[in-house]
């Protein structure tokens, strides 16, 4: 059995290919990243010393357009993880029919140990190292775990100073003042929210459904707010510092305030909210479980304990292939990451289009376009799952693979190579 994370991810490609008549060359092409660039970033720390950090940028596949994918700052970042995330982006962009291939970047760093000035120097160093790799028509970064609009703003600024002109469409997820799109902040959660609402009847969800959320950052906090506003009840939440549970529902405004001041666990003891062991979150009695933290959180060792009937994967890769099989046996419907969290990259695409048009679309238009895309692709994938008797993940991979195969075949044998 393959041990790498990318190896795990490729099992999904192989499973999808078994259900389709796909040329073997297509699968061969999608089994390896097109290009992964590695750099050591050296920055000056506030105390005058110099420190170095490993960094990567992967352009996994650009058959359907320039590669697109976030930049992660995390102490456990690695090349394998970066390539895996870029592989997922390739499929995610194809699932949503965006004119992009898949890419990803990372720096191995704990950004919480850096001052704001050090973080800015590191962000600018990343762009200096990869200025030849990224570009508005080549590879377009965005935020990911522990990077945000402020970091994207510094990066766009650095890129502009390197090439000597403004090029806002090189990066998405920028501050609004620098060409960011309205609606990008909650787009990932909102996309997942539109998907759940559209498939509510099929999934047996609706007002009063009980929700547990793992991770309370951008994706987790926004999905709590959106589901709460639709009458769902948020009964359990966790972040890196702990988990809480209230069977009667948690006040989401108080939860967001607790997180703003510290951690979700700070709400324990208020009303009927009690602290929970991190490991116990997965076994909480609820209808919908939302992983919104990191990869591999639901694995062979804990999947059996999951009590929810539906999983909305806002995180990338939160369920291992072994856990997927266990959840399938239990009849749990998993709305897979490459569909469920695709709202973020979809609004990033809107941002890229607006930057190229020199226009700014109103929020109502962003929401309407995102809703239409999530509903159309979600319904199509639901249909494939029903007709072919496969999981939603299997159906999403099949849906994307057909689009990728069509593009790879349309390119012919001599695919245009951008050096
Ligand atoms: P974030 O940094 O804003 O939040 C991550 C949250 O997870 C934090 O609250 C952190 O405390 C929590 N966390 C980390 N480890 C945890 C653990 N072991 N147990 C419980 N909580 C833990 O990141 P984000 O942008 O919300 O991203 C979360 C996930 O969603 C990632 O997998 C990311 O790749 C994915 N995602 C994000 C976007 C986006 O637009 N932000 C888009 C697509 C996918």
PDB file of N, CA and C and ligand atoms in Angstrom, residues 72 92 144-146 184 188 214-220 238-240 259 292-294 297 314-316 341 344, ligand 1:
ATOM      1  N   UNK A  72      -0.414  27.815   2.215  1.00  0.00           N
ATOM      2  CA  UNK A  72      -0.602  27.444   3.617  1.00  0.00           C
ATOM      3  C   UNK A  72       0.662  27.770   4.398  1.00  0.00           C
ATOM      4  N   UNK A  92     -11.073  19.812  -7.831  1.00  0.00           N
ATOM      5  CA  UNK A  92     -12.081  20.769  -7.349  1.00  0.00           C
ATOM      6  C   UNK A  92     -12.455  21.758  -8.448  1.00  0.00           C
ATOM      7  N   UNK A 144      -4.985  30.095   2.479  1.00  0.00           N
ATOM      8  CA  UNK A 144      -5.334  28.764   3.001  1.00  0.00           C
ATOM      9  C   UNK A 144      -5.093  28.829   4.508  1.00  0.00           C
ATOM     10  N   UNK A 145      -4.829  27.694   5.137  1.00  0.00           N
ATOM     11  CA  UNK A 145      -4.696  27.664   6.592  1.00  0.00           C
ATOM     12  C   UNK A 145      -3.593  28.640   7.043  1.00  0.00           C
ATOM     13  N   UNK A 146      -3.935  29.477   7.991  1.00  0.00           N
ATOM     14  CA  UNK A 146      -3.043  30.471   8.599  1.00  0.00           C
ATOM     15  C   UNK A 146      -2.480  31.499   7.620  1.00  0.00           C
ATOM     16  N   UNK A 184     -15.706  37.043  -0.571  1.00  0.00           N
ATOM     17  CA  UNK A 184     -14.658  36.003  -0.540  1.00  0.00           C
ATOM     18  C   UNK A 184     -14.452  35.487   0.880  1.00  0.00           C
ATOM     19  N   UNK A 188     -16.187  29.916   1.266  1.00  0.00           N
ATOM     20  CA  UNK A 188     -16.027  28.463   1.422  1.00  0.00           C
ATOM     21  C   UNK A 188     -17.208  27.883   2.199  1.00  0.00           C
ATOM     22  N   UNK A 214     -15.876  20.784  13.661  1.00  0.00           N
ATOM     23  CA  UNK A 214     -14.488  20.585  14.105  1.00  0.00           C
ATOM     24  C   UNK A 214     -13.622  21.652  13.452  1.00  0.00           C
ATOM     25  N   UNK A 215     -13.086  22.569  14.258  1.00  0.00           N
ATOM     26  CA  UNK A 215     -12.300  23.690  13.712  1.00  0.00           C
ATOM     27  C   UNK A 215     -13.178  24.918  13.661  1.00  0.00           C
ATOM     28  N   UNK A 216     -12.663  26.026  14.205  1.00  0.00           N
ATOM     29  CA  UNK A 216     -13.502  27.229  14.239  1.00  0.00           C
ATOM     30  C   UNK A 216     -12.710  28.423  13.716  1.00  0.00           C
ATOM     31  N   UNK A 217     -12.151  28.255  12.518  1.00  0.00           N
ATOM     32  CA  UNK A 217     -11.458  29.347  11.845  1.00  0.00           C
ATOM     33  C   UNK A 217     -12.385  29.936  10.800  1.00  0.00           C
ATOM     34  N   UNK A 218     -11.831  30.291   9.655  1.00  0.00           N
ATOM     35  CA  UNK A 218     -12.643  30.908   8.603  1.00  0.00           C
ATOM     36  C   UNK A 218     -13.820  30.016   8.218  1.00  0.00           C
ATOM     37  N   UNK A 219     -13.527  28.785   7.821  1.00  0.00           N
ATOM     38  CA  UNK A 219     -14.599  27.900   7.342  1.00  0.00           C
ATOM     39  C   UNK A 219     -15.561  27.526   8.475  1.00  0.00           C
ATOM     40  N   UNK A 220     -15.030  27.140   9.628  1.00  0.00           N
ATOM     41  CA  UNK A 220     -15.861  26.662  10.732  1.00  0.00           C
ATOM     42  C   UNK A 220     -16.766  27.734  11.312  1.00  0.00           C
ATOM     43  N   UNK A 238     -15.147  22.627  18.106  1.00  0.00           N
ATOM     44  CA  UNK A 238     -13.791  22.516  18.664  1.00  0.00           C
ATOM     45  C   UNK A 238     -12.834  23.446  17.928  1.00  0.00           C
ATOM     46  N   UNK A 239     -11.721  23.744  18.586  1.00  0.00           N
ATOM     47  CA  UNK A 239     -10.576  24.351  17.888  1.00  0.00           C
ATOM     48  C   UNK A 239      -9.329  23.706  18.491  1.00  0.00           C
ATOM     49  N   UNK A 240      -8.145  24.244  18.194  1.00  0.00           N
ATOM     50  CA  UNK A 240      -6.924  23.568  18.670  1.00  0.00           C
ATOM     51  C   UNK A 240      -6.865  23.519  20.196  1.00  0.00           C
ATOM     52  N   UNK A 259     -14.295  33.074  20.604  1.00  0.00           N
ATOM     53  CA  UNK A 259     -13.154  32.753  19.733  1.00  0.00           C
ATOM     54  C   UNK A 259     -12.336  34.027  19.459  1.00  0.00           C
ATOM     55  N   UNK A 292     -13.800  21.066   9.734  1.00  0.00           N
ATOM     56  CA  UNK A 292     -13.356  22.360   9.164  1.00  0.00           C
ATOM     57  C   UNK A 292     -11.991  22.715   9.734  1.00  0.00           C
ATOM     58  N   UNK A 293     -11.146  21.679   9.954  1.00  0.00           N
ATOM     59  CA  UNK A 293      -9.805  21.928  10.500  1.00  0.00           C
ATOM     60  C   UNK A 293      -8.748  21.453   9.500  1.00  0.00           C
ATOM     61  N   UNK A 294      -8.220  20.249   9.713  1.00  0.00           N
ATOM     62  CA  UNK A 294      -7.120  19.790   8.851  1.00  0.00           C
ATOM     63  C   UNK A 294      -7.408  18.415   8.261  1.00  0.00           C
ATOM     64  N   UNK A 297      -8.543  13.844   9.896  1.00  0.00           N
ATOM     65  CA  UNK A 297      -9.097  13.917  11.256  1.00  0.00           C
ATOM     66  C   UNK A 297     -10.071  12.768  11.520  1.00  0.00           C
ATOM     67  N   UNK A 314     -15.743  20.632   4.875  1.00  0.00           N
ATOM     68  CA  UNK A 314     -15.224  21.969   4.539  1.00  0.00           C
ATOM     69  C   UNK A 314     -13.702  21.951   4.534  1.00  0.00           C
ATOM     70  N   UNK A 315     -13.094  21.108   5.374  1.00  0.00           N
ATOM     71  CA  UNK A 315     -11.632  20.961   5.333  1.00  0.00           C
ATOM     72  C   UNK A 315     -11.263  20.153   4.098  1.00  0.00           C
ATOM     73  N   UNK A 316     -10.011  20.239   3.703  1.00  0.00           N
ATOM     74  CA  UNK A 316      -9.509  19.409   2.610  1.00  0.00           C
ATOM     75  C   UNK A 316      -9.017  18.088   3.182  1.00  0.00           C
ATOM     76  N   UNK A 341     -16.241  22.247  -0.279  1.00  0.00           N
ATOM     77  CA  UNK A 341     -15.541  23.487   0.072  1.00  0.00           C
ATOM     78  C   UNK A 341     -15.119  24.280  -1.175  1.00  0.00           C
ATOM     79  N   UNK A 344     -14.955  28.540  -1.994  1.00  0.00           N
ATOM     80  CA  UNK A 344     -13.820  29.466  -1.869  1.00  0.00           C
ATOM     81  C   UNK A 344     -13.163  29.714  -3.211  1.00  0.00           C
TER      82      UNK A 344
HETATM   83  P1  LIG B   1      -8.236  28.606   9.632  1.00  0.00           P
HETATM   84  O1  LIG B   1      -6.778  28.669   9.921  1.00  0.00           O
HETATM   85  O2  LIG B   1      -9.001  29.883   9.553  1.00  0.00           O
HETATM   86  O3  LIG B   1      -8.965  27.694  10.735  1.00  0.00           O
HETATM   87  C1  LIG B   1      -8.549  26.425  11.089  1.00  0.00           C
HETATM   88  C2  LIG B   1      -9.238  26.062  12.399  1.00  0.00           C
HETATM   89  O4  LIG B   1      -8.998  24.706  12.714  1.00  0.00           O
HETATM   90  C3  LIG B   1      -8.759  26.877  13.617  1.00  0.00           C
HETATM   91  O5  LIG B   1      -9.885  27.257  14.392  1.00  0.00           O
HETATM   92  C4  LIG B   1      -7.918  25.889  14.410  1.00  0.00           C
HETATM   93  O6  LIG B   1      -7.937  26.173  15.805  1.00  0.00           O
HETATM   94  C5  LIG B   1      -8.672  24.603  14.077  1.00  0.00           C
HETATM   95  N1  LIG B   1      -7.888  23.382  14.283  1.00  0.00           N
HETATM   96  C6  LIG B   1      -6.638  23.078  13.844  1.00  0.00           C
HETATM   97  N2  LIG B   1      -6.294  21.842  14.264  1.00  0.00           N
HETATM   98  C7  LIG B   1      -7.362  21.371  14.951  1.00  0.00           C
HETATM   99  C8  LIG B   1      -7.629  20.166  15.640  1.00  0.00           C
HETATM  100  N3  LIG B   1      -6.711  19.200  15.693  1.00  0.00           N
HETATM  101  N4  LIG B   1      -8.832  20.020  16.243  1.00  0.00           N
HETATM  102  C9  LIG B   1      -9.760  20.990  16.191  1.00  0.00           C
HETATM  103  N5  LIG B   1      -9.559  22.155  15.568  1.00  0.00           N
HETATM  104  C10 LIG B   1      -8.376  22.337  14.977  1.00  0.00           C
HETATM  105  O7  LIG B   1      -8.377  27.749   8.312  1.00  0.00           O
HETATM  106  P2  LIG B   1      -9.595  27.696   7.301  1.00  0.00           P
HETATM  107  O8  LIG B   1      -9.317  28.638   6.198  1.00  0.00           O
HETATM  108  O9  LIG B   1     -10.882  27.765   8.053  1.00  0.00           O
HETATM  109  O10 LIG B   1      -9.380  26.238   6.713  1.00  0.00           O
HETATM  110  C11 LIG B   1      -9.871  25.076   7.387  1.00  0.00           C
HETATM  111  C12 LIG B   1      -9.899  23.937   6.396  1.00  0.00           C
HETATM  112  O11 LIG B   1     -10.708  24.321   5.299  1.00  0.00           O
HETATM  113  C13 LIG B   1      -8.541  23.546   5.795  1.00  0.00           C
HETATM  114  O12 LIG B   1      -8.522  22.157   5.545  1.00  0.00           O
HETATM  115  C14 LIG B   1      -8.503  24.301   4.495  1.00  0.00           C
HETATM  116  O13 LIG B   1      -7.632  23.706   3.553  1.00  0.00           O
HETATM  117  C15 LIG B   1      -9.965  24.178   4.098  1.00  0.00           C
HETATM  118  N6  LIG B   1     -10.379  25.164   3.126  1.00  0.00           N
HETATM  119  C16 LIG B   1     -10.367  26.492   3.409  1.00  0.00           C
HETATM  120  C17 LIG B   1     -10.756  27.394   2.423  1.00  0.00           C
HETATM  121  C18 LIG B   1     -10.829  28.870   2.697  1.00  0.00           C
HETATM  122  O14 LIG B   1     -11.249  29.610   1.787  1.00  0.00           O
HETATM  123  N7  LIG B   1     -10.510  29.340   3.876  1.00  0.00           N
HETATM  124  C19 LIG B   1     -11.138  26.946   1.159  1.00  0.00           C
HETATM  125  C20 LIG B   1     -11.157  25.569   0.902  1.00  0.00           C
HETATM  126  C21 LIG B   1     -10.775  24.690   1.913  1.00  0.00           C
END
